[in-house]
Amino acid sequence: MRELGVFSEIQPFDFPLKRILAEPPAGIILSGGPASTLAAGAPRVDRKLFAAGIPILGICYGMQLLMRMLGGRVVRSTQREYGNAQLRIEGASPLFAGVADSSTVWMSHGDSVAALAPGYAVTARSADGAIAAIEDRPRRIFAVQFHPEVAHSREGKKILANFLFPVCGAPPTWSMENFIASETARLRERCAGKRVVLGVSGGVDSTTLAVLARQALGDGVTAIFVNNGLLRLNEEQEVLDNLRRRLGLKVTYIDATRRFLANLKGVASPERKRKIIGRTFIEVFYKGLKDFDVLIQGTLYPDVIESNPVQGPSQTIKTHHNRVREVQRLEKQGRISEPFKFLFKDEVRQVARLLAVPADILQRHPFPGPGLAVRVLGNITRGKLEMLKQADAIFIEELRRNGWYDRVWQAFAVLLPVRSVGVMGDERAYGQVIALRAVTATDGMTADWAQLPPQVLDAAAQRIVRRIRSVNRVVYDVTSKPPATIEWE
Ligand code: XMP
């Protein structure tokens, strides 16, 4: 939706109808999902949603849900349909205006619609005659079995545009130029004359935010750079140089390495690590800064979604450290501002480009707030951190040398909490294991493992075991997200 210039939000299936009706959106998409509408406890929406007069597009599960709830019939197919299929359009649906009569679409479903609910008509089938699209045109409810949102669906974007513009009449006003203008105005309105602080990490998000804040608020903005001791090799000098010299920002540098590592001592649980890091970060902020009015944070939309999972029964995937209790308290006092909280990572990059953030800063890989703490698996020591920094720097250097750094979304080393047997000289050694991870992604919500050339992996592995004596094994992670996450913890 956003690529087509229309702002959209993701909300869980049980988002209260009252809140939808309080600020009615131009349209609603009922998305696909892994559940079956035939299973007990399957996610359902409020039935009154269908009578609210808001245009609806059901996709895959969304289509089956519409039929299940409105009196059609959904059946479990004997075989899962997965992959390319041929779409044959029947009749003239506004959803298919300007769309070729026959085109390739992407299907991924187990259940199918066998009988329509009253008032519905078939508007497209797949080559084998199965129902691929339906509509109740007078009520502006449309549904498709295939996935128009994936690139494999040739005419997908046109179909989505047909839903957005002629059907919903949504104005295409979402652009990063507009975002910068409106966010600048909002920041000025909210923060003019106030003491504004902002945590910076040197990453794309916080750097871009700092540039935007300074552009909006001038010298009233102080960027605080906390070294938590969990940064990559020599990263603190590099970041300070970028922020101060290259971007001309006012930066307060706080080296809190000792405090972070002391608080993390003996802690092995990733959730506890995140909580401790979040809390220590806030403590350090308070200490360094008794007088401030507003704290600007670089929270992004995926952090918001992942901390409030859309799937009802699933647990919180990870506690993002921007959401710990201390921050929530500041939020209640109205002292937190999160200008990027509706942006996806690729949108922040567009903002950065528009604000002329230098390319090498822009192309830096994302780095998690808890830093190397979630890459030293298990408890953290200075020795382990040192080892990981060296391994990570070697891997990144090899990627850069071979032109792979800019081709992957993120790449890093992980220190595993296991030992493995190896031979060093004539001796059997019981050594440390380093895992290398590189993924391609467009927004980090999903990711594929990067198919790096064997010689790049080989060069990195050889240099790592040569440089770090206690490491005798290097492995490469070949899982995608899902089912894995990008980070190991
Ligand atoms: P996952 O591991 O969830 O990562 O697939 C998705 C993206 O988020 C980053 N990440 C974090 N960033 N605090 C952050 O600021 C965190 O706790 C955190 N955990 C993961 C990760 O590096 C990837 O870019």
XYZ file of C-alpha atoms and ligand atoms in Angstrom:
513
model
C 0.000 0.000 0.000
C 2.734 2.356 1.011
C 4.727 1.709 -2.130
C 1.616 2.845 -3.965
C 1.600 6.062 -1.956
C -1.101 5.223 0.564
C -0.406 5.111 4.283
C -1.388 1.803 5.821
C -1.184 0.231 9.238
C -1.122 -3.386 10.355
C -3.574 -4.202 13.122
C -4.441 -7.508 14.765
C -7.631 -9.356 13.759
C -9.282 -8.439 17.063
C -8.601 -4.704 16.767
C -11.834 -3.231 18.190
C -14.468 -2.316 15.620
C -15.226 0.797 17.660
C -11.721 2.081 17.050
C -11.986 1.325 13.342
C -15.264 3.206 13.106
C -13.964 6.128 15.153
C -11.482 6.893 12.402
C -12.718 4.923 9.411
C -9.946 3.965 7.008
C -10.425 4.278 3.253
C -10.298 0.511 3.023
C -9.447 -2.642 4.908
C -7.394 -5.604 3.779
C -7.924 -8.892 5.535
C -4.556 -10.481 5.087
C -3.357 -13.980 4.500
C -2.076 -15.994 7.420
C -0.880 -19.431 8.427
C -4.090 -20.569 10.168
C -7.053 -22.435 8.674
C -10.526 -20.912 8.985
C -11.737 -24.480 9.583
C -9.687 -24.911 12.753
C -11.102 -24.246 16.211
C -10.052 -20.857 17.527
C -9.119 -19.535 14.075
C -8.751 -15.720 14.025
C -12.000 -13.998 13.074
C -12.966 -10.388 12.690
C -16.019 -8.683 14.112
C -18.944 -9.626 11.847
C -20.250 -6.049 11.924
C -17.150 -5.028 9.984
C -18.804 -6.376 6.823
C -21.761 -4.036 7.241
C -19.694 -0.926 8.022
C -19.692 0.297 4.421
C -15.864 0.293 4.301
C -14.404 -1.359 1.180
C -12.747 -4.683 1.996
C -10.189 -6.778 0.145
C -9.698 -10.305 1.455
C -6.475 -12.047 0.518
C -6.111 -15.837 0.800
C -7.094 -16.514 4.444
C -8.985 -13.224 4.242
C -11.095 -14.535 1.363
C -11.793 -17.815 3.125
C -12.710 -15.951 6.288
C -15.212 -13.810 4.405
C -16.868 -16.900 2.961
C -16.865 -18.800 6.268
C -18.461 -15.891 8.095
C -20.961 -14.855 5.419
C -22.440 -18.248 4.563
C -20.153 -19.708 1.887
C -18.264 -22.989 2.170
C -14.553 -23.518 2.647
C -13.024 -26.969 2.241
C -9.664 -28.434 3.093
C -7.869 -29.341 -0.126
C -6.087 -32.655 -0.332
C -3.020 -30.866 -1.629
C -1.530 -27.571 -0.777
C -1.312 -25.247 -3.787
C 2.006 -23.447 -3.668
C 3.732 -21.464 -6.385
C 2.869 -19.898 -9.707
C -0.646 -20.308 -11.087
C -2.478 -18.930 -14.088
C -5.209 -16.399 -13.355
C -8.172 -16.268 -15.784
C -10.404 -13.264 -15.362
C -14.147 -13.749 -15.918
C -16.281 -10.672 -16.411
C -15.462 -7.050 -15.705
C -14.521 -6.452 -12.084
C -13.255 -3.008 -11.003
C -10.478 -4.932 -9.245
C -9.208 -6.148 -12.608
C -9.548 -2.956 -14.676
C -6.613 -2.805 -17.080
C -5.347 -6.221 -15.938
C -4.506 -8.824 -18.617
C -7.203 -11.517 -19.006
C -4.638 -14.158 -18.208
C -1.590 -13.649 -16.019
C 0.710 -15.399 -13.571
C -0.124 -15.104 -9.881
C 1.357 -16.557 -6.709
C -0.728 -19.039 -4.741
C 0.020 -20.445 -1.314
C -2.930 -22.102 0.397
C -4.292 -25.366 1.767
C -8.005 -24.560 2.040
C -10.225 -23.379 -0.820
C -13.599 -21.766 -1.296
C -16.070 -24.378 -2.590
C -19.328 -22.388 -2.477
C -19.971 -18.672 -2.394
C -21.877 -16.732 0.208
C -25.147 -15.115 -0.981
C -24.552 -11.978 -3.035
C -21.088 -13.013 -4.229
C -19.957 -13.697 -7.794
C -16.816 -15.331 -9.164
C -14.606 -12.865 -11.049
C -11.567 -15.044 -11.757
C -10.538 -18.685 -11.688
C -7.260 -20.487 -11.903
C -6.471 -22.672 -14.941
C -7.999 -25.773 -13.264
C -11.297 -23.953 -12.643
C -10.775 -23.254 -8.933
C -12.218 -20.010 -7.551
C -9.461 -17.373 -7.563
C -11.385 -14.122 -7.058
C -14.859 -13.105 -5.900
C -16.797 -9.955 -5.191
C -19.935 -8.433 -3.767
C -19.639 -5.306 -5.845
C -22.546 -3.290 -4.391
C -21.020 -3.636 -0.921
C -17.500 -3.090 -2.261
C -16.195 -6.345 -0.817
C -13.600 -8.113 -2.959
C -11.411 -11.129 -2.334
C -8.643 -13.053 -4.037
C -7.192 -16.471 -3.322
C -3.767 -15.560 -4.702
C -1.241 -13.090 -3.254
C -1.259 -9.818 -5.200
C 1.299 -8.359 -2.754
C 4.189 -10.576 -3.841
C 6.383 -9.763 -6.824
C 5.626 -13.129 -8.504
C 2.042 -11.969 -9.126
C 2.651 -10.146 -12.387
C -0.376 -7.858 -12.224
C -0.481 -7.753 -8.413
C 0.444 -4.136 -8.034
C -2.171 -3.053 -10.570
C -4.808 -5.087 -8.728
C -3.885 -3.461 -5.413
C -3.903 -0.034 -7.067
C -7.380 -0.785 -8.435
C -8.555 -1.554 -4.920
C -6.909 1.537 -3.450
C -7.866 4.171 -5.969
C -11.072 3.511 -7.926
C -12.642 1.313 -5.216
C -11.524 3.026 -1.979
C -10.824 6.476 -3.381
C -7.710 6.676 -1.192
C -5.533 9.728 -1.842
C -1.934 8.833 -2.765
C -0.381 11.266 -0.310
C 2.122 9.026 1.476
C 5.598 9.971 0.340
C 8.813 10.510 2.227
C 8.890 14.134 1.046
C 5.510 14.666 2.666
C 6.613 12.709 5.705
C 9.640 14.981 6.215
C 7.518 18.097 5.845
C 4.811 16.969 8.251
C 7.227 15.499 10.795
C 9.316 18.690 10.755
C 6.191 20.735 11.460
C 5.121 18.334 14.213
C 8.562 18.426 15.864
C 8.574 22.236 15.784
C 5.111 22.414 17.263
C 5.934 19.933 20.001
C 9.525 20.722 20.843
C 10.163 24.360 20.029
C 11.916 25.980 23.004
C 12.317 22.640 24.772
C 15.484 20.797 25.680
C 15.532 17.909 23.295
C 17.826 14.943 23.577
C 18.228 12.076 21.301
C 20.125 8.848 21.589
C 22.359 8.125 18.633
C 24.065 4.861 17.828
C 25.685 5.734 14.531
C 23.247 3.522 12.634
C 21.079 4.710 9.775
C 17.940 5.183 11.847
C 19.295 7.292 14.687
C 21.647 9.246 12.437
C 18.805 10.103 10.086
C 16.617 11.025 13.023
C 19.352 13.302 14.408
C 19.738 15.031 11.051
C 15.971 15.484 10.777
C 15.703 16.797 14.359
C 18.549 19.224 13.872
C 17.061 20.424 10.622
C 13.724 20.976 12.374
C 14.912 22.312 15.738
C 18.417 23.669 15.179
C 20.943 23.780 18.023
C 18.348 22.925 20.668
C 19.075 19.295 19.942
C 21.771 17.349 21.745
C 22.665 13.907 20.530
C 23.811 11.530 23.248
C 26.042 8.706 22.170
C 26.345 6.009 24.804
C 29.055 3.455 24.356
C 27.568 0.366 25.965
C 30.701 -1.688 25.407
C 28.738 -3.880 23.016
C 29.755 -2.124 19.818
C 31.754 -3.562 16.963
C 35.520 -3.189 16.647
C 36.564 0.512 16.829
C 32.986 1.537 16.207
C 32.913 4.301 18.834
C 35.640 6.380 17.134
C 34.050 5.888 13.744
C 30.602 6.956 14.962
C 31.871 10.040 16.798
C 33.791 11.125 13.748
C 30.755 10.666 11.493
C 28.399 12.558 13.759
C 30.614 15.421 14.827
C 32.940 16.090 11.954
C 30.937 14.921 8.967
C 27.410 15.817 10.042
C 28.168 18.711 12.380
C 25.961 17.424 15.194
C 26.291 18.412 18.846
C 27.213 15.145 20.572
C 27.687 14.206 24.210
C 29.769 11.026 24.462
C 29.282 8.745 27.462
C 31.464 5.682 27.824
C 29.426 3.374 30.039
C 31.118 0.125 29.068
C 31.952 -0.830 32.639
C 28.471 -0.271 33.935
C 26.783 -2.227 31.145
C 29.143 -5.181 31.473
C 28.806 -5.197 35.257
C 25.018 -5.245 34.980
C 25.152 -8.021 32.405
C 27.547 -10.185 34.376
C 26.394 -13.808 34.525
C 23.198 -13.105 32.576
C 22.471 -15.655 29.852
C 18.818 -15.092 28.931
C 18.351 -12.934 25.834
C 15.190 -11.352 27.207
C 16.956 -10.419 30.445
C 19.915 -9.062 28.510
C 17.611 -6.808 26.510
C 15.814 -5.615 29.625
C 19.079 -4.902 31.452
C 20.519 -3.064 28.465
C 17.357 -1.017 28.054
C 17.315 -0.147 31.737
C 21.009 0.647 31.943
C 20.670 2.802 28.868
C 17.909 4.845 30.486
C 19.858 5.072 33.788
C 22.897 6.355 31.956
C 20.732 8.837 30.130
C 19.238 10.160 33.354
C 22.639 10.435 34.971
C 24.162 12.263 32.052
C 21.145 14.460 31.611
C 19.210 15.799 34.491
C 17.631 18.568 32.514
C 15.770 17.565 29.438
C 12.205 17.850 28.338
C 11.753 15.464 25.471
C 13.568 12.303 24.471
C 13.362 11.486 20.797
C 13.601 7.800 19.942
C 14.249 6.003 16.688
C 11.637 3.284 17.162
C 10.513 1.793 13.861
C 7.261 0.156 12.822
C 8.632 -3.407 12.924
C 9.639 -2.838 16.574
C 6.074 -1.784 17.298
C 4.584 -4.782 15.509
C 6.979 -7.320 16.977
C 6.482 -6.047 20.513
C 2.679 -6.248 20.093
C 2.339 -9.371 17.998
C -0.541 -9.497 15.570
C -1.173 -13.205 16.136
C -3.289 -13.415 19.263
C -2.011 -16.674 20.721
C 1.672 -16.154 19.946
C 3.951 -14.716 22.563
C 5.976 -11.569 22.224
C 8.728 -12.397 19.779
C 11.321 -10.155 21.354
C 11.226 -7.315 23.805
C 12.627 -4.403 21.901
C 14.547 -2.234 24.255
C 12.734 0.916 23.149
C 9.651 -0.453 24.898
C 10.838 -1.170 28.450
C 8.846 0.107 31.407
C 11.026 3.161 32.004
C 10.345 4.348 28.499
C 6.647 3.674 28.906
C 6.705 5.877 32.009
C 8.317 8.730 30.109
C 5.756 8.140 27.413
C 2.916 8.616 29.911
C 4.471 11.936 30.894
C 4.407 12.884 27.228
C 8.183 13.102 27.095
C 8.885 10.578 24.361
C 8.698 11.390 20.717
C 9.070 8.654 18.122
C 8.919 10.314 14.723
C 9.791 7.103 12.855
C 7.434 4.767 14.630
C 5.310 4.285 11.532
C 8.233 3.814 9.160
C 9.723 0.673 7.809
C 13.477 0.495 7.501
C 13.463 1.026 3.736
C 11.368 4.151 4.255
C 13.933 5.515 6.744
C 16.576 4.971 4.083
C 14.530 7.031 1.644
C 14.281 9.789 4.254
C 18.061 9.593 4.750
C 18.641 9.968 1.017
C 16.355 12.988 0.882
C 18.219 14.535 3.831
C 21.553 13.883 2.053
C 22.997 11.552 4.689
C 26.307 10.321 3.175
C 26.151 7.022 1.282
C 28.595 5.079 3.468
C 26.524 5.873 6.575
C 23.351 5.066 4.673
C 24.679 1.701 3.586
C 25.765 0.565 7.028
C 24.106 -2.665 8.024
C 21.431 -2.435 10.703
C 22.798 -3.214 14.158
C 20.572 -4.217 17.062
C 20.281 -1.896 20.061
C 21.583 -4.601 22.445
C 24.566 -4.943 20.110
C 27.014 -7.772 20.558
C 25.213 -8.827 23.751
C 22.782 -10.831 21.616
C 25.613 -12.203 19.495
C 27.660 -13.570 22.371
C 25.213 -16.355 23.129
C 24.874 -17.053 26.820
C 26.728 -15.021 29.420
C 29.004 -12.199 28.369
C 32.628 -11.579 29.286
C 35.157 -9.067 28.013
C 37.209 -11.925 26.571
C 34.267 -13.284 24.580
C 33.362 -9.806 23.343
C 36.935 -9.263 22.168
C 36.897 -12.560 20.308
C 33.599 -11.773 18.641
C 34.738 -8.264 17.634
C 37.780 -9.686 15.876
C 35.789 -12.384 14.081
C 33.090 -9.930 13.069
C 35.604 -7.405 11.734
C 37.313 -10.091 9.639
C 34.021 -11.295 8.166
C 32.897 -7.763 7.316
C 36.285 -6.959 5.811
C 36.090 -10.026 3.564
C 32.578 -9.060 2.471
C 33.712 -5.544 1.614
C 36.804 -6.771 -0.178
C 34.686 -9.058 -2.345
C 31.917 -6.577 -3.068
C 29.347 -8.358 -0.918
C 28.845 -5.865 1.909
C 26.324 -3.757 -0.009
C 24.594 -6.788 -1.469
C 23.396 -8.130 1.857
C 21.005 -6.599 4.360
C 23.025 -7.614 7.371
C 26.070 -9.739 8.087
C 27.765 -10.563 11.352
C 29.487 -13.155 13.467
C 28.002 -14.939 16.466
C 29.947 -16.595 19.268
C 28.293 -19.876 20.164
C 28.116 -21.126 23.759
C 29.421 -24.572 22.829
C 32.840 -26.013 22.306
C 33.836 -28.418 19.627
C 36.707 -30.766 19.104
C 39.412 -29.926 16.604
C 43.074 -30.500 15.955
C 45.609 -27.726 16.379
C 49.082 -28.845 15.376
C 49.277 -32.418 16.707
C 46.984 -31.788 19.613
C 43.289 -32.343 19.918
C 41.799 -29.033 20.976
C 38.447 -28.235 22.486
C 37.730 -24.841 20.971
C 35.191 -22.074 20.453
C 32.732 -21.968 17.553
C 31.967 -18.874 15.515
C 28.817 -18.792 13.364
C 28.660 -16.422 10.419
C 25.304 -15.022 9.372
C 24.486 -12.973 6.264
C 20.965 -12.331 5.019
C 19.236 -10.501 2.224
C 16.021 -8.640 3.038
C 14.040 -5.566 2.125
C 12.741 -4.613 5.550
C 14.066 -7.193 7.990
C 10.579 -8.575 8.633
C 11.488 -11.556 6.475
C 14.936 -12.502 5.241
C 16.743 -15.081 3.133
C 20.170 -16.413 3.987
C 22.690 -14.920 1.583
C 24.227 -17.325 -0.892
C 27.781 -16.079 -0.417
C 30.446 -17.581 -2.673
C 32.330 -20.418 -0.945
C 35.659 -18.648 -1.451
C 34.451 -15.613 0.543
C 33.330 -17.850 3.404
C 36.546 -19.808 3.150
C 38.719 -16.690 3.336
C 36.775 -15.390 6.354
C 36.900 -18.754 8.137
C 40.622 -19.218 7.556
C 41.469 -15.753 8.784
C 39.224 -16.123 11.843
C 40.796 -19.382 13.037
C 44.273 -18.016 12.346
C 43.664 -14.740 14.174
C 41.728 -16.054 17.179
C 43.604 -18.946 18.707
C 40.746 -20.294 20.787
C 38.409 -20.622 17.796
C 38.753 -23.866 15.883
C 35.482 -24.027 13.992
C 33.485 -21.609 11.837
C 29.976 -22.429 10.585
C 27.634 -20.581 8.224
C 23.933 -20.158 9.024
C 21.695 -21.297 6.149
C 18.246 -20.609 7.610
C 15.902 -17.898 6.474
C 13.422 -15.791 8.457
C 10.950 -17.294 9.103
C 11.421 -19.783 10.699
C 14.628 -18.345 12.195
C 15.103 -14.703 13.139
C 18.025 -12.693 11.817
C 19.728 -12.533 15.204
C 20.422 -15.709 17.131
C 19.067 -14.366 20.399
P 15.311 -10.410 14.094
O 16.442 -11.062 14.821
O 14.135 -10.142 14.984
O 15.867 -9.005 13.664
O 14.938 -11.128 12.835
C 15.221 -8.108 12.816
C 16.064 -6.858 12.806
O 16.020 -6.233 14.088
C 17.301 -6.183 14.677
N 17.101 -6.503 16.095
C 17.038 -5.594 17.064
N 17.166 -4.256 17.024
N 16.867 -4.163 19.348
C 17.097 -3.557 18.170
O 17.246 -2.334 18.165
C 16.720 -5.511 19.479
O 16.523 -6.042 20.562
C 16.807 -6.240 18.258
N 16.725 -7.575 17.981
C 16.895 -7.682 16.649
C 18.122 -7.206 13.943
O 19.508 -6.907 13.980
C 17.530 -7.126 12.557
O 18.050 -6.036 11.827
